[in-house]
PDB file of C-alpha atoms in Angstrom:
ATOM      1  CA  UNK A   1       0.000   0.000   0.000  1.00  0.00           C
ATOM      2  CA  UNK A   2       1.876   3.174  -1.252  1.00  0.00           C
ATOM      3  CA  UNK A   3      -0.164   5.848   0.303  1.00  0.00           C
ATOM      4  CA  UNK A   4       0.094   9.621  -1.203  1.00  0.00           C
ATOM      5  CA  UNK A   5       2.686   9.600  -3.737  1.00  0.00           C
ATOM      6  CA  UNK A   6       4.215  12.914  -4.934  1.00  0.00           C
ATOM      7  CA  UNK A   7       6.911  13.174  -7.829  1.00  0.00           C
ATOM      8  CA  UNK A   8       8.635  15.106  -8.301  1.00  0.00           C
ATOM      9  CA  UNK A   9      11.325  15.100  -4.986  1.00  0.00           C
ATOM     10  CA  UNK A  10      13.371  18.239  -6.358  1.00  0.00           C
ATOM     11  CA  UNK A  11      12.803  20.987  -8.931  1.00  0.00           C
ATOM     12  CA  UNK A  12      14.308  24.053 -10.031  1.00  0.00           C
ATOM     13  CA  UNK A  13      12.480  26.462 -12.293  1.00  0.00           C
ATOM     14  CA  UNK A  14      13.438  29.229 -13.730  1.00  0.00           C
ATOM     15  CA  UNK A  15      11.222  32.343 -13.117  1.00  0.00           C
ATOM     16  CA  UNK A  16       8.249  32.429 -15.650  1.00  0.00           C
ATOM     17  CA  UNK A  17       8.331  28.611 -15.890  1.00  0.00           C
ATOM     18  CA  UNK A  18       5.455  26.567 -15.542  1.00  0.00           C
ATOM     19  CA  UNK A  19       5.125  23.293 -13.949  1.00  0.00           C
ATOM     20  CA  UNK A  20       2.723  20.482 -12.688  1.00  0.00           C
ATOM     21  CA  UNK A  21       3.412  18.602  -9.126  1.00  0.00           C
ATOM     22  CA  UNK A  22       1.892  15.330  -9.244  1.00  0.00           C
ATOM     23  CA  UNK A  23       0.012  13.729  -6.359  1.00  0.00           C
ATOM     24  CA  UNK A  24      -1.621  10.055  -6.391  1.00  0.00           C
ATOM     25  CA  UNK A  25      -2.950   8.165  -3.497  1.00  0.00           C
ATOM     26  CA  UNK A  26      -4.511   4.588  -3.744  1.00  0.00           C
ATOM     27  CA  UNK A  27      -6.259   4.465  -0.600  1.00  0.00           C
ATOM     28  CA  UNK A  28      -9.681   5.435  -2.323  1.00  0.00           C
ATOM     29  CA  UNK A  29      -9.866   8.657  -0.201  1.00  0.00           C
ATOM     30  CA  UNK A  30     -12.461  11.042  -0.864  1.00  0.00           C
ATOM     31  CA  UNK A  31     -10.582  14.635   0.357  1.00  0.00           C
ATOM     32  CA  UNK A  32      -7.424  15.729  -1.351  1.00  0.00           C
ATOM     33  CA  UNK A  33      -5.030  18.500  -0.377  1.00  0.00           C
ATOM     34  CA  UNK A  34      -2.333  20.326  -1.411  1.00  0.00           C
ATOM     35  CA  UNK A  35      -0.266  22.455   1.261  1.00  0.00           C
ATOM     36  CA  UNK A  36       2.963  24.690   1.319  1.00  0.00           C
ATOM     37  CA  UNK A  37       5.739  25.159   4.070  1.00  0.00           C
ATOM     38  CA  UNK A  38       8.124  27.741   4.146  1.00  0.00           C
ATOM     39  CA  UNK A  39      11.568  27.384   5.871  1.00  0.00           C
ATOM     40  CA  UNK A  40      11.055  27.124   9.646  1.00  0.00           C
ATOM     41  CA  UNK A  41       7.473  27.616   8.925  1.00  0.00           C
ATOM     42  CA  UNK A  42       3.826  25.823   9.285  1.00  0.00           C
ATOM     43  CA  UNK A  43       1.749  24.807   6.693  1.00  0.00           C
ATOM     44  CA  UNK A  44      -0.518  26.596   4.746  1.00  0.00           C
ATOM     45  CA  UNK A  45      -3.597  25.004   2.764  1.00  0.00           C
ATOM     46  CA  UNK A  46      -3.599  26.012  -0.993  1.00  0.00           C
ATOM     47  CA  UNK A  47      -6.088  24.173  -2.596  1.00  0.00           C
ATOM     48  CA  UNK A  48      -8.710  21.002  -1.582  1.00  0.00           C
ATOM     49  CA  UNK A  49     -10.834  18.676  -2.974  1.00  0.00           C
ATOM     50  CA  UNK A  50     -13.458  16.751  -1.444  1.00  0.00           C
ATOM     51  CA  UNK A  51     -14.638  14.405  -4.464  1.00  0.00           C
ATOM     52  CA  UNK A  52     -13.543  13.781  -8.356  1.00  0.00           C
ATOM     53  CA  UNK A  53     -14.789  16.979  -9.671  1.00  0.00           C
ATOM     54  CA  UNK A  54     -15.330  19.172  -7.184  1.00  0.00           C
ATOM     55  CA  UNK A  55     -12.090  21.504  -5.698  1.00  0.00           C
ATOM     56  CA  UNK A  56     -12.330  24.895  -3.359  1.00  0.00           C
ATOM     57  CA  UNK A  57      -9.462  27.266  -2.661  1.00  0.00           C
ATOM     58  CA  UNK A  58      -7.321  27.283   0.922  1.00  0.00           C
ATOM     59  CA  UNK A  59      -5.586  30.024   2.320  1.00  0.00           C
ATOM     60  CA  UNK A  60      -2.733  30.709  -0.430  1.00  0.00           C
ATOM     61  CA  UNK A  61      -4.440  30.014  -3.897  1.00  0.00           C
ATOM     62  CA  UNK A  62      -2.302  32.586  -5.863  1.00  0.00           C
ATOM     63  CA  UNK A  63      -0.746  31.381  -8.333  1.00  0.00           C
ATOM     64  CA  UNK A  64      -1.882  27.984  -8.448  1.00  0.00           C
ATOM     65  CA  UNK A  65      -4.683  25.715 -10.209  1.00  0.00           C
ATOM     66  CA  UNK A  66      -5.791  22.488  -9.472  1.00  0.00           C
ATOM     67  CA  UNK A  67      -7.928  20.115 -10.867  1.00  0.00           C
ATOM     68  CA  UNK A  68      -9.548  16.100  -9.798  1.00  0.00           C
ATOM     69  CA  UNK A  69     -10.569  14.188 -12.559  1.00  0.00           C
ATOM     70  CA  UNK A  70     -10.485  10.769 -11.043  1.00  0.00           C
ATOM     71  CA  UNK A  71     -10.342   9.575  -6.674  1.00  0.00           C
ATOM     72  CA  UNK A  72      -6.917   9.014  -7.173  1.00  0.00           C
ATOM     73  CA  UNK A  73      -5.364  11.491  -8.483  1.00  0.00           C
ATOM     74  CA  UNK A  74      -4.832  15.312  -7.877  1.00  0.00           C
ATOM     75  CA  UNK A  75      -2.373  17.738  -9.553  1.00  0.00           C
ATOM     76  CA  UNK A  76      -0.979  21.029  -8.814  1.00  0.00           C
ATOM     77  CA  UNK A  77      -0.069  23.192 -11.447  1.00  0.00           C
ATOM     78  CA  UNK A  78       2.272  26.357 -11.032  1.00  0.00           C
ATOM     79  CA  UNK A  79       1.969  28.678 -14.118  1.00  0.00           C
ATOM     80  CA  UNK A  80       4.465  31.911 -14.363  1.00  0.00           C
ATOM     81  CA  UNK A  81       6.641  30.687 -11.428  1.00  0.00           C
ATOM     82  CA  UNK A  82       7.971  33.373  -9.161  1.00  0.00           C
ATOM     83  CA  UNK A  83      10.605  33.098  -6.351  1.00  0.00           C
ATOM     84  CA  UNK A  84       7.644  33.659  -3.758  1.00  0.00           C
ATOM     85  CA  UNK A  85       6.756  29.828  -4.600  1.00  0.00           C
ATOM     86  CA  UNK A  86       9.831  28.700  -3.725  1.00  0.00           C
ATOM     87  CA  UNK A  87       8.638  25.984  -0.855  1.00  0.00           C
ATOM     88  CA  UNK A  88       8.246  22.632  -0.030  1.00  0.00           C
ATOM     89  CA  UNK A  89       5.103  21.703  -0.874  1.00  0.00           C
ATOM     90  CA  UNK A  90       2.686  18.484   0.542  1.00  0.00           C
ATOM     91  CA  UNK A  91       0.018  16.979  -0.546  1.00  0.00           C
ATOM     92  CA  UNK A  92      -2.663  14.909   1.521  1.00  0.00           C
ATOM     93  CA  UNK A  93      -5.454  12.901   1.652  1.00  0.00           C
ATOM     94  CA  UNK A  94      -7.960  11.148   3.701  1.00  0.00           C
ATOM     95  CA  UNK A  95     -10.965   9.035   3.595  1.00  0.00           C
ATOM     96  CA  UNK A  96     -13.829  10.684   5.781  1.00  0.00           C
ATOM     97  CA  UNK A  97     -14.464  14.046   7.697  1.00  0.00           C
ATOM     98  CA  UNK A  98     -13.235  13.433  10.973  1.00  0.00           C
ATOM     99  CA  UNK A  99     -10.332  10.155  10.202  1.00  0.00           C
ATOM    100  CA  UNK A 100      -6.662  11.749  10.227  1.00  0.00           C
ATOM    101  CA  UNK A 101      -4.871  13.053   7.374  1.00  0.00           C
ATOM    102  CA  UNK A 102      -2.214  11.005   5.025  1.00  0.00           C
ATOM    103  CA  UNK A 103       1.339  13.237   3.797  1.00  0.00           C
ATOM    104  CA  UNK A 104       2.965  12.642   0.659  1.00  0.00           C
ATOM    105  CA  UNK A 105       7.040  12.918   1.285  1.00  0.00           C
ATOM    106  CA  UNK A 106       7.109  16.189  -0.242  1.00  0.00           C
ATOM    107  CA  UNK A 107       8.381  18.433  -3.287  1.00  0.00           C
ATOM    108  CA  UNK A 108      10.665  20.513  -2.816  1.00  0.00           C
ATOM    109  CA  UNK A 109      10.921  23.413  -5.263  1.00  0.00           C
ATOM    110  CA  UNK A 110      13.015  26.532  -6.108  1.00  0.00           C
ATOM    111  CA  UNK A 111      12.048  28.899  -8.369  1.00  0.00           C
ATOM    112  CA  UNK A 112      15.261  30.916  -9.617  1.00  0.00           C
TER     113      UNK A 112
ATOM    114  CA  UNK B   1     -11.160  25.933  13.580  1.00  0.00           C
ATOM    115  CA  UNK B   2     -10.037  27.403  16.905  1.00  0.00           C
ATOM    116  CA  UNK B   3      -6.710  28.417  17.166  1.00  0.00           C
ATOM    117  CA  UNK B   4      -4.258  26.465  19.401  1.00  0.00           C
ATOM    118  CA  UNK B   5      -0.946  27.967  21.757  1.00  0.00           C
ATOM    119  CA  UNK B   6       1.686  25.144  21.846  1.00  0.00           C
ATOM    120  CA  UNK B   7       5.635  25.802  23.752  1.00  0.00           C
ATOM    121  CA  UNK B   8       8.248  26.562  20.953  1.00  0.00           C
ATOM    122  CA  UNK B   9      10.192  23.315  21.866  1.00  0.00           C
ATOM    123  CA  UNK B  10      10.631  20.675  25.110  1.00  0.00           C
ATOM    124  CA  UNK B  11      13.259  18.600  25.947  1.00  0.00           C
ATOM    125  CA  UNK B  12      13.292  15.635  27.251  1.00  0.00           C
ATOM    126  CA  UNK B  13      15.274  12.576  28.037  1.00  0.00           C
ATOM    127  CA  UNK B  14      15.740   9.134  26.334  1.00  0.00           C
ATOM    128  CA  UNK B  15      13.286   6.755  27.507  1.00  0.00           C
ATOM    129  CA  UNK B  16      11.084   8.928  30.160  1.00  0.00           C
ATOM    130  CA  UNK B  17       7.220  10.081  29.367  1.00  0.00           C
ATOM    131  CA  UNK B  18       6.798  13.616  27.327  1.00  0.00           C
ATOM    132  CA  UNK B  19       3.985  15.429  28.011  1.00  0.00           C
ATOM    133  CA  UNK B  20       3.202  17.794  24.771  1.00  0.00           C
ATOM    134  CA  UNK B  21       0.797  20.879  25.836  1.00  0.00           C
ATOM    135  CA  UNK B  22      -1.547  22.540  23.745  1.00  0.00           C
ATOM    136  CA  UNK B  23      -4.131  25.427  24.890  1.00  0.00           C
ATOM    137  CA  UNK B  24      -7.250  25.285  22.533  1.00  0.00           C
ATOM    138  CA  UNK B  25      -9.304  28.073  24.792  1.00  0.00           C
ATOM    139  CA  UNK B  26     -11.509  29.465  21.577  1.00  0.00           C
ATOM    140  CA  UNK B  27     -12.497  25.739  20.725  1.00  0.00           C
ATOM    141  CA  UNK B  28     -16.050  24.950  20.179  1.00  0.00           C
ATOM    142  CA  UNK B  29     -18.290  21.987  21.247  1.00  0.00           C
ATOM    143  CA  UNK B  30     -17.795  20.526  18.073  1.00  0.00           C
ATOM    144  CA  UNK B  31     -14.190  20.675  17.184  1.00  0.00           C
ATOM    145  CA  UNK B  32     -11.997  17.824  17.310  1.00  0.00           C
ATOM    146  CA  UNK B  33      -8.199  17.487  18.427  1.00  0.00           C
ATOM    147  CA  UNK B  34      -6.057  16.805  16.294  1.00  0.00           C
ATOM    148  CA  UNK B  35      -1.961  15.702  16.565  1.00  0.00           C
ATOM    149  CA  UNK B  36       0.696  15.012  14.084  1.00  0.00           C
ATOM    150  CA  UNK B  37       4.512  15.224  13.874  1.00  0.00           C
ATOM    151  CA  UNK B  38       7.011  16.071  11.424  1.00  0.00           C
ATOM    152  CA  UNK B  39      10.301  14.576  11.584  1.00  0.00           C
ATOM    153  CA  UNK B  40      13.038  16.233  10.031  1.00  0.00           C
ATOM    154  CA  UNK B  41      12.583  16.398   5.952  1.00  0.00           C
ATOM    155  CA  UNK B  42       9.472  14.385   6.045  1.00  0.00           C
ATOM    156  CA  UNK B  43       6.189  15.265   5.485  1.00  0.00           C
ATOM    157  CA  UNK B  44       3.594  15.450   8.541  1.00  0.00           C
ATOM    158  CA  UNK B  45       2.548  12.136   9.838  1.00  0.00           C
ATOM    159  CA  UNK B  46      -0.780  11.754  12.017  1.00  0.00           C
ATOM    160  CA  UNK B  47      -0.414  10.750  15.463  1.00  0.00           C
ATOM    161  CA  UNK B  48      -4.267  11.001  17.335  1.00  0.00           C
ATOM    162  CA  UNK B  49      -6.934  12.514  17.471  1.00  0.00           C
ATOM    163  CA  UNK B  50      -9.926  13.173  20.027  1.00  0.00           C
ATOM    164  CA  UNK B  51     -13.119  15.134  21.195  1.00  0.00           C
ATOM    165  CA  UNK B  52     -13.408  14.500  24.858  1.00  0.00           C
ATOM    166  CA  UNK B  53     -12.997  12.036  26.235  1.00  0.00           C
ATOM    167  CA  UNK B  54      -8.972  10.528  26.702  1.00  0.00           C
ATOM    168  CA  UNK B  55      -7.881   8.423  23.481  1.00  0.00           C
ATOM    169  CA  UNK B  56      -5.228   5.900  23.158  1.00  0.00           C
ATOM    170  CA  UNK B  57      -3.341   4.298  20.313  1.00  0.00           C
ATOM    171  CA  UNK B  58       0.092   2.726  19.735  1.00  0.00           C
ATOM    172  CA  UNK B  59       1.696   5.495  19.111  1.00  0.00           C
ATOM    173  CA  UNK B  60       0.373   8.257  22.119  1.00  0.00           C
ATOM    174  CA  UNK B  61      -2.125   9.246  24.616  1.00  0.00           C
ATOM    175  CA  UNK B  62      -4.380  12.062  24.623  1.00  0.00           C
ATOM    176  CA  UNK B  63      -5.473  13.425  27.530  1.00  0.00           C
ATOM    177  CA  UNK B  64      -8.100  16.154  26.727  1.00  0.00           C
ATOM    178  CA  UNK B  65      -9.241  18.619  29.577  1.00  0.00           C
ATOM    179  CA  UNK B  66     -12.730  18.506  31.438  1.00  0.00           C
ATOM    180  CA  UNK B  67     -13.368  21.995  30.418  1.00  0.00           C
ATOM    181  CA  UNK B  68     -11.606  21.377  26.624  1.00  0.00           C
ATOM    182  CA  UNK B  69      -9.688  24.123  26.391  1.00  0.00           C
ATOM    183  CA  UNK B  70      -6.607  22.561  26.776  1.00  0.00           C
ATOM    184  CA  UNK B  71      -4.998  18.589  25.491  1.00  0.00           C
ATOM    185  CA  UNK B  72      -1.887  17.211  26.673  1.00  0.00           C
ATOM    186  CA  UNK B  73      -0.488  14.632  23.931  1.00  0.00           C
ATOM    187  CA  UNK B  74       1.479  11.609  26.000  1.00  0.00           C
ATOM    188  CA  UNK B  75       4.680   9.741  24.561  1.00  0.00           C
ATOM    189  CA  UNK B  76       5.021   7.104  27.039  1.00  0.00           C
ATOM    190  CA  UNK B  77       8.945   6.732  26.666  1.00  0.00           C
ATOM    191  CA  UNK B  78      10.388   9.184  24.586  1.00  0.00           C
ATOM    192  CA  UNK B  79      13.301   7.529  21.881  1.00  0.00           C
ATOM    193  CA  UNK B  80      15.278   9.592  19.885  1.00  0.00           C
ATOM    194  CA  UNK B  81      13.227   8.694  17.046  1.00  0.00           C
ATOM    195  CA  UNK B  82      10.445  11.159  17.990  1.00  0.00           C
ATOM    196  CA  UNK B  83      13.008  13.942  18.418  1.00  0.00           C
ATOM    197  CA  UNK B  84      10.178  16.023  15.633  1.00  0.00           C
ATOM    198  CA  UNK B  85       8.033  18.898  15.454  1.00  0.00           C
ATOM    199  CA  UNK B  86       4.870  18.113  17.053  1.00  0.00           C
ATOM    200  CA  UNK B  87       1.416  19.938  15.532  1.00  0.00           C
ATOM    201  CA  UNK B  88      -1.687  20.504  17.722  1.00  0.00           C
ATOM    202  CA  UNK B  89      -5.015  21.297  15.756  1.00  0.00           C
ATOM    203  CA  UNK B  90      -8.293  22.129  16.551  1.00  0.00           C
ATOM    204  CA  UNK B  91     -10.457  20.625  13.265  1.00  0.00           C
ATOM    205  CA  UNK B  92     -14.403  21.466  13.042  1.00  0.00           C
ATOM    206  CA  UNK B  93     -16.434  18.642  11.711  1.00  0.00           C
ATOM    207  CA  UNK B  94     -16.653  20.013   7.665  1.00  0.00           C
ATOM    208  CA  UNK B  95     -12.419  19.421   8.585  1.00  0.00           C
ATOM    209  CA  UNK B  96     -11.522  20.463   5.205  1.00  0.00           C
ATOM    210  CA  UNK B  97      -9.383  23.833   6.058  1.00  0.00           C
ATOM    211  CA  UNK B  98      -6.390  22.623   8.485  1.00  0.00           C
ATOM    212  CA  UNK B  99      -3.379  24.899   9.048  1.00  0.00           C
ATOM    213  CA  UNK B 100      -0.386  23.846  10.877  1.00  0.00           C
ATOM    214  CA  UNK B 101       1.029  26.873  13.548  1.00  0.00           C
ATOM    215  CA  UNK B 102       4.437  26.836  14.605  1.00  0.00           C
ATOM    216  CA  UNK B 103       3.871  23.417  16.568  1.00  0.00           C
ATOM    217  CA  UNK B 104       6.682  22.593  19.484  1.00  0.00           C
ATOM    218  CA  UNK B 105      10.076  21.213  19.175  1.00  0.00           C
ATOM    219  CA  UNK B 106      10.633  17.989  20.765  1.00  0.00           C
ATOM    220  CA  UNK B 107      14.136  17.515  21.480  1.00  0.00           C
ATOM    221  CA  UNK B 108      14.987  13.969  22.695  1.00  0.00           C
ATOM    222  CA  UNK B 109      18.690  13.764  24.673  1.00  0.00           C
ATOM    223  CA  UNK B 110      20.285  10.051  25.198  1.00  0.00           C
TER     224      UNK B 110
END
């Protein structure tokens, strides 16, 4: 059972780039997330979905576009990258409104 | 989703209990507790969660207060593997906005 599964690990984009963070999980979960920490920071929500179809902005959604085609699978794509994005970034899921939450390992990304 | 008070960081030694404290005082009748810790270059990982009363898995104890304004999380004997950052959350029952604070430093010596 893999869990959330995020690829890339690393990136570095140039400013102006675009890019799309990938995010799978195969534990049928319903809610999807997609967070951001900063150095020495918390996290901050940027996007969530709660069903194929359906997705709602968090707290940062600058920037940033998601979409949920299918359960399983939920990307995040960056267009115009700016240095402000540079972050590690997180991705989560979990099955039903009041169970815990599932991490993804992370992508860490500078924007240069 | 109340907002939670945790210490900046705790120390504690190899093999003795840790008691984690989080103050919740805004929290409503309807919000749940939530934990999880962050060990160094790794993304969050749950530990428990409760309402009121006390909870107990494999991992931790939770030991919420009478009045529910404040949780203690319990690690029964501390091993340098939980040296993390530990994250108390208060989570209404929609639960779909959660953001992590600063959370509290646990620092395990041998």
């Amino acid at each position: 059972n893999a869990g959330v599964t995020q690829t890339p690990k690393f990136r570095i984009l140039k400013i102006g780039q675009s890019m799309t963070l990938q995010c799978t999980q195969d534990m049928n979960h319903n809610y999807m997330y997609w967070y951001r920490q900063d150095p020495g920071m918390g996290l901050k929500l940027i996007y969530y979905s709660v069903g194929a179809g359906i997705t709602d902005k968090g707290e940062v959604p600058n920037g940033y576009n998601v979409s949920r085609s299918t359960t399983e699978d939920f990307p995040l794509r960056l267009e115009l990258a700016a240095p402000s994005q540079t972050s590690v970034y997180f991705c989560a899921s979990r099955d039903r409104v009041l169970s815990g939450y599932t991490f993804g390992s992370g992508t860490r990304l500078t924007v240069v | 989703d109340a907002k939670t008070t945790q210490p900046n960081s705790m120390e504690s030694n190899e093999e003795e209990p840790v008691h984690l404290p989080c103050n919740h005082s805004t929290i409503s009748g309807t919000d749940y507790i939530h934990w999880y810790r962050q060990l160094p270059s790794q993304g969050p990982e749950y530990v428990i969660h409760g309402l009121t009363s006390n909870v107990n898995n494999r991992m931790a104890s939770l030991a919420i207060a009478e009045d529910r304004k404040s949780s203690t999380l319990i690690l029964h004997r501390a091993t340098l593997r939980d040296a993390a950052v530990y994250y108390c959350i208060s989570l209404n029952n929609a639960g779909n906005m959660l953001t992590f604070g600063g959370g509290t430093r646990l620092m395990v010596k041998p």
